[in-house]
Coordinates of C-alpha atoms and ligand atoms in Angstrom, one line a residue:
M49 CA -55.7 -174.9 -103.2
R50 CA -55.4 -175.1 -106.7
R51 CA -55.2 -178.7 -107.5
T52 CA -56.0 -182.2 -105.6
Q53 CA -52.5 -183.3 -106.4
D54 CA -51.2 -180.3 -104.7
V55 CA -51.7 -181.9 -101.3
P56 CA -49.2 -184.7 -101.4
E57 CA -46.7 -182.3 -102.3
L58 CA -47.5 -179.7 -100.2
V59 CA -47.4 -181.7 -96.8
A60 CA -44.2 -183.5 -98.4
R61 CA -42.7 -179.6 -98.7
A62 CA -43.9 -179.1 -94.9
R63 CA -42.2 -182.4 -94.2
D64 CA -39.0 -181.3 -95.2
G65 CA -39.2 -178.3 -93.4
D66 CA -40.2 -175.6 -96.0
P67 CA -41.3 -173.0 -94.1
R68 CA -43.5 -171.6 -97.1
A69 CA -45.1 -174.8 -97.0
V70 CA -45.9 -174.8 -93.6
A71 CA -47.2 -171.2 -93.8
R72 CA -49.4 -172.2 -96.9
L73 CA -51.1 -175.1 -94.8
V74 CA -52.0 -172.8 -91.9
S75 CA -53.5 -170.6 -93.9
L76 CA -55.7 -173.4 -95.6
V77 CA -56.5 -174.2 -92.3
E78 CA -57.6 -170.4 -91.0
D79 CA -59.6 -170.5 -94.3
G80 CA -61.4 -173.6 -93.7
D81 CA -60.4 -174.6 -97.6
P82 CA -62.0 -177.8 -98.8
A83 CA -59.1 -179.6 -99.1
L84 CA -58.3 -179.9 -95.4
P85 CA -59.9 -183.3 -94.9
R86 CA -57.1 -184.8 -97.4
I87 CA -54.4 -182.5 -95.6
A88 CA -55.4 -184.2 -92.2
A89 CA -55.6 -187.3 -93.5
A90 CA -51.9 -186.8 -94.9
L91 CA -50.7 -185.4 -91.6
A92 CA -52.2 -188.2 -89.3
Q93 CA -49.3 -190.3 -89.2
Y94 CA -47.2 -187.6 -88.0
T95 CA -49.3 -186.2 -85.3
G96 CA -50.0 -186.9 -81.5
R97 CA -46.4 -186.5 -80.2
A98 CA -45.7 -183.0 -80.0
Q99 CA -45.9 -181.3 -76.8
V100 CA -48.4 -178.7 -76.6
I101 CA -48.0 -175.4 -74.2
G102 CA -50.7 -173.0 -74.5
L103 CA -50.3 -169.5 -72.9
T104 CA -53.3 -167.2 -72.2
G105 CA -53.9 -163.9 -70.6
A106 CA -55.0 -160.5 -70.9
P107 CA -53.7 -158.3 -73.9
G108 CA -50.4 -156.5 -72.9
V109 CA -49.7 -159.1 -70.0
G110 CA -46.4 -160.5 -71.7
K111 CA -47.5 -163.6 -73.7
S112 CA -45.2 -163.1 -76.5
T113 CA -42.3 -161.8 -74.7
T114 CA -42.5 -164.9 -72.5
T115 CA -43.4 -167.1 -75.5
N116 CA -39.9 -165.3 -77.2
E117 CA -38.4 -166.6 -73.9
L118 CA -39.7 -170.0 -73.9
V119 CA -38.6 -170.6 -77.7
R120 CA -35.1 -169.4 -76.4
A121 CA -34.8 -172.0 -73.8
L122 CA -36.8 -175.0 -75.8
R123 CA -33.9 -174.2 -78.7
D124 CA -31.3 -174.4 -76.2
A125 CA -32.5 -177.7 -75.0
G126 CA -32.3 -178.9 -78.8
K127 CA -36.0 -178.9 -79.8
R128 CA -38.0 -178.1 -82.9
V129 CA -40.5 -175.2 -81.7
G130 CA -43.5 -174.1 -83.3
V131 CA -45.6 -170.9 -82.5
L132 CA -49.2 -170.3 -82.9
A133 CA -50.7 -166.6 -82.3
V134 CA -54.0 -167.1 -82.2
D135 CA -56.0 -164.1 -83.1
P136 CA -59.6 -164.5 -82.4
S137 CA -60.3 -160.9 -83.8
S138 CA -61.0 -159.8 -87.4
P139 CA -58.0 -160.8 -89.9
F140 CA -58.3 -156.8 -90.6
T141 CA -57.0 -155.5 -87.7
G142 CA -53.9 -157.2 -87.0
G143 CA -52.2 -154.8 -84.4
A144 CA -51.6 -157.6 -81.6
I145 CA -50.2 -159.7 -84.1
L146 CA -47.9 -157.3 -85.6
G147 CA -47.0 -156.9 -82.4
D148 CA -46.5 -160.6 -81.4
R149 CA -44.2 -161.0 -84.7
V150 CA -42.1 -157.7 -83.2
R151 CA -41.4 -159.5 -79.9
M152 CA -40.8 -162.9 -81.3
Q153 CA -38.0 -161.3 -84.1
D154 CA -35.6 -163.3 -82.0
H155 CA -36.2 -166.5 -83.7
A156 CA -37.3 -165.2 -87.3
T157 CA -34.2 -166.6 -89.0
D158 CA -34.0 -170.0 -87.0
P159 CA -34.7 -172.8 -89.5
G160 CA -35.8 -174.9 -86.1
V161 CA -38.6 -172.4 -85.3
Y162 CA -42.1 -171.9 -87.4
I163 CA -43.8 -168.9 -85.8
R164 CA -47.2 -168.3 -87.4
S165 CA -50.3 -166.1 -86.4
M166 CA -53.9 -167.6 -87.3
S167 CA -57.3 -166.6 -87.1
S168 CA -60.4 -168.7 -87.9
R169 CA -62.1 -166.5 -90.3
G170 CA -63.2 -169.2 -93.0
H171 CA -63.3 -171.9 -90.4
L172 CA -66.6 -173.5 -90.3
G173 CA -65.6 -174.7 -86.7
G174 CA -64.2 -171.7 -85.5
L175 CA -61.2 -171.5 -83.2
S176 CA -61.6 -174.8 -81.4
A177 CA -61.1 -176.8 -84.8
A178 CA -58.9 -174.8 -86.5
T179 CA -56.2 -174.6 -83.7
P180 CA -55.7 -178.2 -83.4
Q181 CA -55.6 -178.6 -86.9
A182 CA -53.0 -175.8 -87.2
V183 CA -50.8 -177.5 -84.2
R184 CA -51.0 -180.7 -86.5
V185 CA -49.6 -178.8 -89.3
L186 CA -46.8 -177.7 -87.1
E187 CA -46.4 -181.2 -85.7
G188 CA -46.4 -182.6 -89.1
A189 CA -43.3 -180.2 -89.9
G190 CA -41.5 -181.6 -87.2
C191 CA -41.7 -179.5 -84.1
D192 CA -41.3 -181.3 -80.6
V193 CA -43.1 -178.3 -79.2
V194 CA -46.0 -176.3 -80.0
L195 CA -46.3 -173.0 -77.9
V196 CA -50.1 -171.5 -78.8
E197 CA -50.7 -168.1 -77.8
T198 CA -54.3 -167.0 -77.2
V199 CA -55.8 -163.7 -75.7
G200 CA -57.7 -164.8 -72.4
V201 CA -60.8 -162.4 -73.3
G202 CA -63.6 -164.5 -74.5
Q203 CA -64.6 -168.2 -73.5
A204 CA -63.9 -169.5 -77.1
E205 CA -60.4 -168.4 -76.6
V206 CA -60.1 -169.8 -73.0
E207 CA -61.4 -172.9 -74.2
V208 CA -58.9 -173.0 -77.1
A209 CA -56.1 -172.5 -74.5
S210 CA -57.4 -175.0 -72.2
L211 CA -56.7 -177.7 -74.8
A212 CA -53.0 -177.9 -74.8
D213 CA -51.3 -180.3 -72.9
T214 CA -50.1 -177.7 -70.2
T215 CA -51.8 -174.6 -70.2
L216 CA -49.8 -171.2 -68.6
V217 CA -52.2 -168.3 -67.1
L218 CA -50.3 -164.9 -67.3
L219 CA -50.7 -162.2 -64.7
A220 CA -49.5 -158.9 -64.3
P221 CA -49.5 -156.6 -61.3
G222 CA -52.3 -153.5 -61.4
M223 CA -54.5 -155.2 -63.9
G224 CA -57.1 -156.1 -61.4
D225 CA -56.3 -159.7 -62.7
A226 CA -57.0 -162.2 -60.0
V227 CA -60.5 -161.4 -59.8
Q228 CA -60.7 -161.0 -63.6
A229 CA -59.2 -164.3 -64.0
V230 CA -61.8 -165.9 -61.6
K231 CA -64.7 -164.5 -63.9
A232 CA -63.3 -165.5 -67.1
G233 CA -63.1 -168.9 -65.7
I234 CA -59.2 -168.9 -66.2
L235 CA -58.4 -170.2 -62.9
E236 CA -59.8 -173.7 -63.5
I237 CA -57.8 -173.9 -66.8
A238 CA -54.4 -172.8 -65.1
D239 CA -51.8 -175.2 -64.9
V240 CA -49.1 -172.9 -64.0
F241 CA -50.0 -168.7 -63.1
V242 CA -46.9 -166.5 -64.4
V243 CA -46.9 -163.3 -62.3
N244 CA -45.3 -161.3 -65.2
K245 CA -43.9 -158.0 -64.7
A246 CA -42.5 -158.6 -61.8
D247 CA -40.4 -155.7 -61.6
R248 CA -43.6 -153.6 -61.3
D249 CA -45.1 -152.5 -57.9
G250 CA -47.9 -155.0 -57.1
A251 CA -46.6 -158.1 -58.0
D252 CA -46.1 -159.2 -54.6
A253 CA -49.7 -158.4 -54.0
T254 CA -50.8 -160.4 -57.2
Y255 CA -48.7 -163.1 -56.0
R256 CA -50.3 -163.6 -52.9
D257 CA -53.6 -163.2 -54.3
I258 CA -53.5 -165.9 -56.8
Q259 CA -51.8 -168.4 -53.7
G260 CA -54.8 -167.7 -51.9
M261 CA -57.5 -168.4 -54.5
I262 CA -55.7 -171.5 -55.5
G263 CA -55.2 -172.4 -51.7
L264 CA -59.4 -171.9 -51.4
A265 CA -60.1 -174.1 -54.5
E266 CA -61.0 -177.7 -53.6
R267 CA -58.9 -180.5 -54.5
K268 CA -59.0 -184.5 -54.4
P269 CA -55.7 -186.1 -53.3
G270 CA -53.1 -186.3 -56.0
E271 CA -54.4 -183.6 -58.1
W272 CA -52.6 -181.1 -59.6
R273 CA -52.1 -177.8 -57.5
P274 CA -51.2 -175.0 -59.6
Q275 CA -47.7 -173.6 -59.7
V276 CA -47.3 -169.5 -59.3
V277 CA -44.0 -168.2 -60.6
R278 CA -42.9 -164.8 -60.9
A279 CA -41.2 -163.7 -64.0
V280 CA -39.6 -160.4 -65.9
A281 CA -40.4 -161.7 -69.3
V282 CA -38.5 -158.7 -70.7
R283 CA -35.3 -159.6 -68.9
G284 CA -35.6 -163.3 -69.3
E285 CA -36.0 -163.4 -65.5
G286 CA -38.0 -166.2 -64.1
L287 CA -37.9 -168.2 -67.5
D288 CA -35.9 -171.1 -65.7
D289 CA -39.0 -171.4 -63.5
V290 CA -41.6 -171.0 -65.9
V291 CA -39.6 -174.2 -67.5
A292 CA -38.9 -176.1 -64.6
A293 CA -43.0 -175.4 -63.6
I294 CA -43.8 -176.8 -66.9
E295 CA -41.5 -180.0 -66.7
K296 CA -43.3 -180.6 -63.2
H297 CA -46.6 -181.1 -64.4
R298 CA -45.4 -183.0 -67.2
R299 CA -44.2 -185.5 -65.1
W300 CA -47.5 -185.2 -62.8
M301 CA -49.1 -185.8 -65.9
D302 CA -47.6 -188.9 -67.0
E303 CA -47.7 -190.4 -63.6
H304 CA -51.8 -189.8 -63.3
G305 CA -52.4 -190.8 -67.1
E306 CA -53.8 -187.2 -67.5
L307 CA -51.8 -186.8 -70.7
Q308 CA -53.8 -189.4 -72.7
A309 CA -56.8 -188.1 -71.4
R310 CA -56.1 -184.4 -72.4
R311 CA -55.0 -185.0 -75.8
E312 CA -58.4 -187.2 -76.0
R313 CA -60.1 -184.2 -74.6
R314 CA -58.8 -182.1 -77.4
A315 CA -59.7 -184.2 -80.2
C316 CA -63.4 -184.6 -78.7
A317 CA -63.7 -180.8 -78.8
E318 CA -61.9 -180.8 -82.6
V319 CA -64.3 -183.4 -84.0
E320 CA -67.4 -181.8 -82.2
A321 CA -66.4 -178.6 -83.6
I322 CA -66.0 -179.9 -87.1
A323 CA -69.2 -182.1 -87.1
L324 CA -71.4 -178.7 -85.9
G325 CA -69.4 -176.9 -88.4
V326 CA -70.6 -179.3 -91.0
L327 CA -74.3 -179.5 -89.4
R328 CA -74.5 -175.6 -89.4
E329 CA -73.4 -175.3 -92.5
R330 CA -75.8 -177.6 -94.3
M331 CA -78.6 -176.1 -91.9
G332 CA -77.9 -173.2 -94.1
T333 CA -78.3 -174.9 -97.2
V334 CA -81.2 -177.1 -96.2
R335 CA -83.8 -176.6 -99.1
G336 CA -81.6 -173.8 -100.4
G337 CA -81.5 -172.1 -96.7
A338 CA -85.3 -171.2 -97.1
A339 CA -86.4 -173.8 -94.6
L340 CA -84.8 -171.9 -91.6
A341 CA -86.7 -168.9 -92.8
A342 CA -90.0 -170.3 -93.4
L343 CA -89.9 -172.2 -90.0
A344 CA -88.7 -169.3 -88.0
A345 CA -91.6 -167.2 -89.6
R346 CA -94.0 -169.8 -88.0
V347 CA -92.4 -169.6 -84.7
A348 CA -92.1 -166.2 -84.4
S349 CA -95.9 -166.1 -85.2
G350 CA -96.5 -168.6 -82.7
D351 CA -97.7 -170.9 -85.1
L352 CA -95.2 -173.7 -84.6
D353 CA -93.0 -174.3 -81.1
P354 CA -89.3 -173.9 -81.6
Y355 CA -88.4 -177.6 -80.3
A356 CA -90.8 -179.0 -83.2
A357 CA -89.3 -176.5 -85.8
A358 CA -86.1 -177.7 -84.9
D359 CA -86.8 -181.2 -85.4
D360 CA -88.5 -180.5 -88.8
L361 CA -85.1 -178.8 -89.5
L362 CA -83.2 -181.7 -88.7
K363 CA -85.2 -183.9 -90.6
G364 CA -83.9 -182.0 -93.4
I365 CA -80.0 -182.7 -93.1
E366 CA -78.7 -186.2 -93.5
Ligands
GDP291 N1 -41.9 -153.8 -67.5 C1 -42.3 -155.1 -68.2 N2 -43.0 -155.1 -69.2 C2 -43.2 -156.1 -69.6 C3 -42.5 -157.6 -69.6 N3 -43.0 -158.5 -70.2 C4 -43.4 -157.7 -71.1 N4 -43.4 -156.4 -70.9 C5 -43.9 -155.4 -72.0 O1 -45.2 -155.7 -72.1 C6 -45.7 -154.7 -73.4 C7 -46.8 -156.4 -74.0 O2 -46.0 -157.3 -73.8 P1 -46.5 -158.4 -75.0 O3 -45.6 -159.8 -75.0 O4 -46.7 -158.1 -76.5 O5 -47.8 -159.1 -74.3 P2 -49.1 -160.0 -75.3 O6 -50.0 -158.7 -75.7 O7 -49.8 -160.5 -74.0 O8 -48.4 -160.8 -75.9 C8 -44.5 -155.1 -74.4 O9 -43.9 -153.3 -74.5 C9 -43.7 -155.7 -73.6 O10 -42.3 -155.1 -73.5 C10 -41.9 -157.3 -67.9 O11 -41.6 -158.4 -67.4 N5 -41.9 -156.2 -67.2
MG292 MG1 -48.8 -161.3 -77.5

């Protein structure tokens, strides 16, 4: 960010639907730019209304293809749509993102669609802070729905996906997914399971496996039972069922006051991640960063216990 006065102008341009302004704002979020607090303040009044849908699952399962089809369905329904493809990996690899962009090409020239890939390369709060902020940029730009594609590989990515209003977990036959899904804690976050690549052998077995696991989980009366739908995203098949399952979940949330609860959880994770990021940064700069090194040396040599050292470190931060 070059000058302070750029912020209101940039936000105004994004509000007017200038895709370059939107792209710039998302980049500033990724980089953890010092102007972010002012950007967030300028955007706040326009946010909190968009529907946020998370898509997660193993690489290659069909998230981008499904996203592309969902964008089509949402555009047909007259919605303005934002897509965030969240890449937890280094910005220099870029391969997955390239594939994402290719698979979402259908909408590249549609002014009602913003597609942005994002990492959290410079953001102190990591993906948990950067993603909701980028969602807010897209909301500020007038998106009614924001789709967040995250690779479901690590705990952080799973957490990011689970911050959506509705979370879709994609599985595909022959990837040992059902078991892996449980391991990665994905079962708990799914509102809707999509068994994609239903054109392949083994899709029925994957479908049965996941239904079986859902059946085993304990649920309180009135609690949401994850839906399972089959799809062949490359052919657009089953997407009506995916949309219907999302709508069903949305109605359930409305009836149970769950939407507000989820949004508060999302805000909570975001605020916490920002605060921890700031704290971590200050710890690094406390008395020139030497404080931690000095304490660490004493802890390593048995001269000081780690709790006392942590107390001492925190005293230097305010
Ligand atoms: N056979 C089959 N292939 C699919 C289907 N959906 C996606 N693919 C292919 O699977 C590959 C990975 O898809 P992509 O959407 O990029 O997966 P992502 O990594 O989860 O985003 C691509 O070559 C797609 O064309 C499907 O329903 N059936
Ligand atoms: Mg993808």
